[in-house]
PDB file of C-alpha atoms in Angstrom:
ATOM      1  CA  MET F 578      38.393 -49.388  17.501  1.00 96.00           C
ATOM      2  CA  VAL F 579      39.089 -52.339  19.763  1.00 97.00           C
ATOM      3  CA  ALA F 580      42.629 -52.712  18.394  1.00 96.00           C
ATOM      4  CA  PHE F 581      43.345 -49.004  18.982  1.00 97.00           C
ATOM      5  CA  LEU F 582      42.185 -49.284  22.598  1.00 98.00           C
ATOM      6  CA  GLU F 583      44.077 -52.518  23.170  1.00 97.00           C
ATOM      7  CA  GLU F 584      47.294 -50.924  21.863  1.00 97.00           C
ATOM      8  CA  ARG F 585      46.862 -48.069  24.344  1.00 96.00           C
ATOM      9  CA  GLY F 586      46.422 -50.477  27.259  1.00 96.00           C
ATOM     10  CA  LEU F 587      43.216 -51.834  28.717  1.00 97.00           C
ATOM     11  CA  GLU F 588      44.570 -53.671  31.751  1.00 97.00           C
ATOM     12  CA  GLY F 589      42.520 -52.525  34.730  1.00 97.00           C
ATOM     13  CA  ALA F 590      40.640 -49.904  32.689  1.00 98.00           C
ATOM     14  CA  THR F 591      37.056 -48.834  33.209  1.00 98.00           C
ATOM     15  CA  VAL F 592      34.984 -48.388  30.067  1.00 98.00           C
ATOM     16  CA  LEU F 593      31.964 -46.220  29.391  1.00 98.00           C
ATOM     17  CA  GLU F 594      30.175 -47.084  26.176  1.00 98.00           C
ATOM     18  CA  ILE F 595      27.455 -44.828  24.860  1.00 98.00           C
ATOM     19  CA  GLY F 596      24.861 -46.722  22.829  1.00 96.00           C
ATOM     20  CA  GLY F 597      26.657 -50.055  23.028  1.00 95.00           C
ATOM     21  CA  GLY F 598      23.646 -52.097  21.961  1.00 95.00           C
ATOM     22  CA  VAL F 599      24.021 -55.699  23.087  1.00 96.00           C
ATOM     23  CA  GLY F 600      27.588 -55.006  24.217  1.00 95.00           C
ATOM     24  CA  GLU F 601      29.854 -56.723  21.687  1.00 96.00           C
ATOM     25  CA  ILE F 602      32.582 -54.082  22.007  1.00 97.00           C
ATOM     26  CA  GLN F 603      32.396 -54.151  25.795  1.00 97.00           C
ATOM     27  CA  LEU F 604      32.821 -57.929  25.798  1.00 97.00           C
ATOM     28  CA  GLU F 605      35.895 -57.606  23.590  1.00 97.00           C
ATOM     29  CA  LEU F 606      37.382 -54.947  25.871  1.00 98.00           C
ATOM     30  CA  LEU F 607      36.731 -57.076  28.970  1.00 98.00           C
ATOM     31  CA  LYS F 608      38.462 -60.033  27.274  1.00 97.00           C
ATOM     32  CA  ARG F 609      41.447 -57.754  26.635  1.00 97.00           C
ATOM     33  CA  GLY F 610      41.886 -56.585  30.222  1.00 97.00           C
ATOM     34  CA  ALA F 611      39.235 -53.963  31.068  1.00 98.00           C
ATOM     35  CA  THR F 612      37.847 -54.511  34.565  1.00 98.00           C
ATOM     36  CA  ARG F 613      34.382 -52.948  34.333  1.00 97.00           C
ATOM     37  CA  THR F 614      32.092 -51.422  31.736  1.00 98.00           C
ATOM     38  CA  LEU F 615      29.041 -49.197  31.868  1.00 98.00           C
ATOM     39  CA  ASN F 616      26.706 -49.102  28.882  1.00 97.00           C
ATOM     40  CA  LEU F 617      24.343 -46.161  28.446  1.00 98.00           C
ATOM     41  CA  GLU F 618      21.289 -46.567  26.231  1.00 96.00           C
ATOM     42  CA  LEU F 619      18.215 -44.560  25.383  1.00 93.00           C
ATOM     43  CA  SER F 620      16.135 -47.757  24.970  1.00 92.00           C
ATOM     44  CA  ALA F 621      15.929 -50.998  26.935  1.00 94.00           C
ATOM     45  CA  SER F 622      15.384 -53.030  23.747  1.00 95.00           C
ATOM     46  CA  TYR F 623      18.924 -54.506  23.817  1.00 95.00           C
ATOM     47  CA  ASP F 624      18.920 -55.575  27.477  1.00 95.00           C
ATOM     48  CA  GLU F 625      17.636 -59.148  27.199  1.00 95.00           C
ATOM     49  CA  GLU F 626      20.125 -60.138  24.490  1.00 96.00           C
ATOM     50  CA  ALA F 627      22.922 -58.279  26.327  1.00 96.00           C
ATOM     51  CA  ARG F 628      22.236 -60.231  29.517  1.00 94.00           C
ATOM     52  CA  ARG F 629      22.343 -63.506  27.562  1.00 95.00           C
ATOM     53  CA  LEU F 630      25.710 -62.620  25.985  1.00 95.00           C
ATOM     54  CA  LEU F 631      27.148 -61.555  29.350  1.00 95.00           C
ATOM     55  CA  ARG F 632      26.024 -64.800  30.959  1.00 95.00           C
ATOM     56  CA  GLU F 633      27.604 -66.869  28.163  1.00 95.00           C
ATOM     57  CA  ALA F 634      30.880 -64.936  28.419  1.00 95.00           C
ATOM     58  CA  GLY F 635      30.972 -65.067  32.233  1.00 95.00           C
ATOM     59  CA  PHE F 636      31.100 -61.270  32.638  1.00 96.00           C
ATOM     60  CA  GLU F 637      27.724 -60.673  34.330  1.00 91.00           C
ATOM     61  CA  GLY F 638      29.116 -58.926  37.397  1.00 92.00           C
ATOM     62  CA  ARG F 639      31.443 -56.647  35.452  1.00 96.00           C
ATOM     63  CA  VAL F 640      28.941 -54.807  33.242  1.00 96.00           C
ATOM     64  CA  GLU F 641      26.332 -52.279  34.246  1.00 97.00           C
ATOM     65  CA  ARG F 642      23.597 -51.110  31.878  1.00 96.00           C
ATOM     66  CA  ARG F 643      21.611 -47.894  32.346  1.00 97.00           C
ATOM     67  CA  LEU F 644      19.002 -45.880  30.493  1.00 97.00           C
ATOM     68  CA  THR F 645      20.650 -42.460  30.524  1.00 96.00           C
ATOM     69  CA  ASP F 646      21.347 -39.690  28.033  1.00 97.00           C
ATOM     70  CA  ILE F 647      24.834 -38.532  29.019  1.00 98.00           C
ATOM     71  CA  ALA F 648      24.470 -35.296  27.047  1.00 97.00           C
ATOM     72  CA  ALA F 649      21.262 -34.349  28.853  1.00 97.00           C
ATOM     73  CA  GLN F 650      22.224 -35.762  32.271  1.00 96.00           C
ATOM     74  CA  PRO F 651      26.027 -35.749  32.523  1.00 97.00           C
ATOM     75  CA  GLY F 652      26.008 -35.680  36.318  1.00 96.00           C
ATOM     76  CA  GLU F 653      24.370 -39.108  36.511  1.00 96.00           C
ATOM     77  CA  VAL F 654      27.496 -40.832  35.192  1.00 97.00           C
ATOM     78  CA  GLY F 655      30.969 -40.950  36.673  1.00 97.00           C
ATOM     79  CA  PRO F 656      34.252 -40.809  34.739  1.00 98.00           C
ATOM     80  CA  ALA F 657      35.857 -43.778  33.009  1.00 98.00           C
ATOM     81  CA  ASP F 658      39.304 -44.437  31.614  1.00 98.00           C
ATOM     82  CA  VAL F 659      37.901 -45.145  28.144  1.00 98.00           C
ATOM     83  CA  VAL F 660      34.774 -43.853  26.402  1.00 98.00           C
ATOM     84  CA  VAL F 661      33.442 -45.564  23.261  1.00 98.00           C
ATOM     85  CA  LEU F 662      30.747 -44.446  20.803  1.00 98.00           C
ATOM     86  CA  ASN F 663      30.266 -46.798  17.867  1.00 97.00           C
ATOM     87  CA  ARG F 664      27.721 -45.582  15.315  1.00 94.00           C
ATOM     88  CA  VAL F 665      26.129 -43.251  17.857  1.00 96.00           C
ATOM     89  CA  VAL F 666      27.080 -39.669  16.952  1.00 95.00           C
ATOM     90  CA  CYS F 667      25.121 -39.967  13.702  1.00 92.00           C
ATOM     91  CA  CYS F 668      21.972 -40.713  15.729  1.00 92.00           C
ATOM     92  CA  TYR F 669      22.236 -37.690  18.016  1.00 95.00           C
ATOM     93  CA  PRO F 670      21.170 -34.206  16.894  1.00 95.00           C
ATOM     94  CA  ASP F 671      23.478 -32.189  19.173  1.00 97.00           C
ATOM     95  CA  TYR F 672      26.931 -33.660  18.572  1.00 97.00           C
ATOM     96  CA  GLU F 673      28.614 -30.772  20.411  1.00 98.00           C
ATOM     97  CA  ARG F 674      26.784 -31.436  23.671  1.00 97.00           C
ATOM     98  CA  LEU F 675      27.223 -35.203  23.338  1.00 98.00           C
ATOM     99  CA  LEU F 676      30.952 -35.128  22.567  1.00 98.00           C
ATOM    100  CA  ALA F 677      31.644 -32.450  25.199  1.00 98.00           C
ATOM    101  CA  ALA F 678      30.012 -34.687  27.827  1.00 98.00           C
ATOM    102  CA  VAL F 679      31.985 -37.678  26.531  1.00 98.00           C
ATOM    103  CA  ALA F 680      35.306 -35.816  26.690  1.00 98.00           C
ATOM    104  CA  ASP F 681      34.463 -34.579  30.180  1.00 97.00           C
ATOM    105  CA  HIS F 682      33.929 -38.185  31.341  1.00 98.00           C
ATOM    106  CA  ALA F 683      37.022 -39.717  29.691  1.00 98.00           C
ATOM    107  CA  ARG F 684      40.165 -39.921  31.783  1.00 98.00           C
ATOM    108  CA  ARG F 685      42.445 -41.297  29.035  1.00 98.00           C
ATOM    109  CA  LEU F 686      40.834 -42.292  25.730  1.00 98.00           C
ATOM    110  CA  VAL F 687      37.864 -41.506  23.492  1.00 98.00           C
ATOM    111  CA  VAL F 688      37.043 -43.469  20.357  1.00 98.00           C
ATOM    112  CA  PHE F 689      34.043 -42.885  18.117  1.00 98.00           C
ATOM    113  CA  SER F 690      32.785 -43.701  14.663  1.00 96.00           C
ATOM    114  CA  TYR F 691      30.819 -41.564  12.259  1.00 95.00           C
ATOM    115  CA  PRO F 692      29.701 -41.541   8.633  1.00 90.00           C
ATOM    116  CA  PRO F 693      31.797 -39.415   6.276  1.00 87.00           C
ATOM    117  CA  SER F 694      30.303 -36.064   5.397  1.00 81.00           C
ATOM    118  CA  ASN F 695      30.123 -36.523   1.642  1.00 80.00           C
ATOM    119  CA  VAL F 696      27.451 -36.498  -1.047  1.00 80.00           C
ATOM    120  CA  VAL F 697      26.821 -40.252  -0.867  1.00 83.00           C
ATOM    121  CA  SER F 698      26.428 -40.434   2.924  1.00 81.00           C
ATOM    122  CA  ARG F 699      24.270 -37.299   3.004  1.00 83.00           C
ATOM    123  CA  ALA F 700      22.033 -38.824   0.314  1.00 85.00           C
ATOM    124  CA  LEU F 701      21.737 -42.117   2.219  1.00 87.00           C
ATOM    125  CA  VAL F 702      20.946 -40.288   5.452  1.00 85.00           C
ATOM    126  CA  GLY F 703      18.352 -38.192   3.616  1.00 88.00           C
ATOM    127  CA  VAL F 704      16.647 -41.287   2.195  1.00 91.00           C
ATOM    128  CA  GLY F 705      16.734 -42.955   5.609  1.00 91.00           C
ATOM    129  CA  ASN F 706      15.149 -39.925   7.239  1.00 82.00           C
ATOM    130  CA  VAL F 707      12.375 -39.821   4.632  1.00 93.00           C
ATOM    131  CA  LEU F 708      11.646 -43.499   5.349  1.00 94.00           C
ATOM    132  CA  PHE F 709      11.551 -42.853   9.104  1.00 91.00           C
ATOM    133  CA  ARG F 710       9.188 -39.927   8.558  1.00 91.00           C
ATOM    134  CA  LEU F 711       6.903 -41.992   6.288  1.00 94.00           C
ATOM    135  CA  ARG F 712       6.716 -44.685   8.967  1.00 94.00           C
ATOM    136  CA  GLY F 713       5.764 -42.083  11.556  1.00 94.00           C
ATOM    137  CA  ARG F 714       8.973 -42.405  13.544  1.00 92.00           C
ATOM    138  CA  ASP F 715      10.655 -39.412  15.166  1.00 91.00           C
ATOM    139  CA  PHE F 716      14.137 -40.939  14.878  1.00 88.00           C
ATOM    140  CA  ARG F 717      16.540 -39.104  12.529  1.00 88.00           C
ATOM    141  CA  LEU F 718      20.092 -39.639  11.283  1.00 87.00           C
ATOM    142  CA  PHE F 719      22.732 -36.922  10.929  1.00 88.00           C
ATOM    143  CA  THR F 720      25.988 -36.363   9.048  1.00 89.00           C
ATOM    144  CA  HIS F 721      27.813 -33.972  11.330  1.00 92.00           C
ATOM    145  CA  PRO F 722      31.020 -32.297  10.108  1.00 94.00           C
ATOM    146  CA  PRO F 723      33.943 -34.552  11.118  1.00 95.00           C
ATOM    147  CA  ALA F 724      36.420 -31.718  11.764  1.00 96.00           C
ATOM    148  CA  ALA F 725      33.934 -29.979  14.043  1.00 97.00           C
ATOM    149  CA  MET F 726      33.255 -33.202  15.967  1.00 97.00           C
ATOM    150  CA  LEU F 727      36.970 -33.776  16.513  1.00 98.00           C
ATOM    151  CA  ALA F 728      37.407 -30.148  17.574  1.00 98.00           C
ATOM    152  CA  VAL F 729      34.869 -30.581  20.386  1.00 98.00           C
ATOM    153  CA  VAL F 730      36.925 -33.397  21.926  1.00 98.00           C
ATOM    154  CA  GLU F 731      40.282 -31.752  21.197  1.00 98.00           C
ATOM    155  CA  GLU F 732      39.161 -28.535  22.922  1.00 97.00           C
ATOM    156  CA  GLN F 733      38.832 -30.569  26.118  1.00 96.00           C
ATOM    157  CA  GLY F 734      42.468 -31.617  26.114  1.00 97.00           C
ATOM    158  CA  PHE F 735      42.580 -34.599  23.753  1.00 98.00           C
ATOM    159  CA  ARG F 736      44.702 -35.184  20.675  1.00 98.00           C
ATOM    160  CA  ARG F 737      43.807 -37.441  17.782  1.00 97.00           C
ATOM    161  CA  THR F 738      46.143 -40.428  17.546  1.00 97.00           C
ATOM    162  CA  PHE F 739      44.029 -42.843  15.512  1.00 97.00           C
ATOM    163  CA  ALA F 740      42.062 -42.572  12.272  1.00 97.00           C
ATOM    164  CA  HIS F 741      40.397 -45.356  10.345  1.00 96.00           C
ATOM    165  CA  ARG F 742      38.572 -45.120   7.022  1.00 93.00           C
ATOM    166  CA  ALA F 743      36.228 -47.837   5.835  1.00 86.00           C
ATOM    167  CA  LEU F 744      33.740 -47.794   2.994  1.00 80.00           C
ATOM    168  CA  VAL F 745      30.842 -46.445   5.063  1.00 82.00           C
ATOM    169  CA  TRP F 746      32.270 -45.532   8.467  1.00 91.00           C
ATOM    170  CA  ARG F 747      35.167 -43.486   9.796  1.00 95.00           C
ATOM    171  CA  ALA F 748      36.647 -43.861  13.276  1.00 97.00           C
ATOM    172  CA  ALA F 749      38.712 -41.503  15.382  1.00 98.00           C
ATOM    173  CA  GLY F 750      40.684 -42.272  18.513  1.00 98.00           C
ATOM    174  CA  LEU F 751      41.833 -39.522  20.831  1.00 98.00           C
ATOM    175  CA  GLU F 752      44.117 -39.550  23.868  1.00 98.00           C
ATOM    176  CA  ARG F 753      44.140 -37.081  26.708  1.00 97.00           C
ATOM    177  CA  ALA F 754      47.180 -34.847  26.256  1.00 91.00           C
ATOM    178  CA  THR F 755      49.632 -35.064  29.148  1.00 75.00           C
TER     179      THR F 755
END
């Protein structure tokens, strides 16, 4: 994902990362020329470690972190040149609303990862969801249809220019059509 974005040009770019955790991808993008990043989370549990990593890297003033659900509150976030979702779409029940909001906020590039929609991944997600339920947690995982996810972003004027297949995860990179 980082290599795809670097190839497309990060110099001076603003980055919006949805569910960036402690911010490893954001740090890599800042090292490669991005000027500012905004990380949106649904939980503050990553903030302390993220602040430590930012301090060590010397990027404290270039990263903002907020607790915001972009799909539910799209007006609370401005546009960015690049939008990143790494291992996030599988954690969100309404992929259409999430990816539509993402595409609406991306000026140039969108990149996201997702589990393949096959028997193995659906079985693993099913087992994971049973374990969450047994532990009394409301959190659930999802295996959304990849073609439908891509279609949501493409319908907003993007074209897919990057695809990556790994054992467990897939990644797609899309550029705004000119």
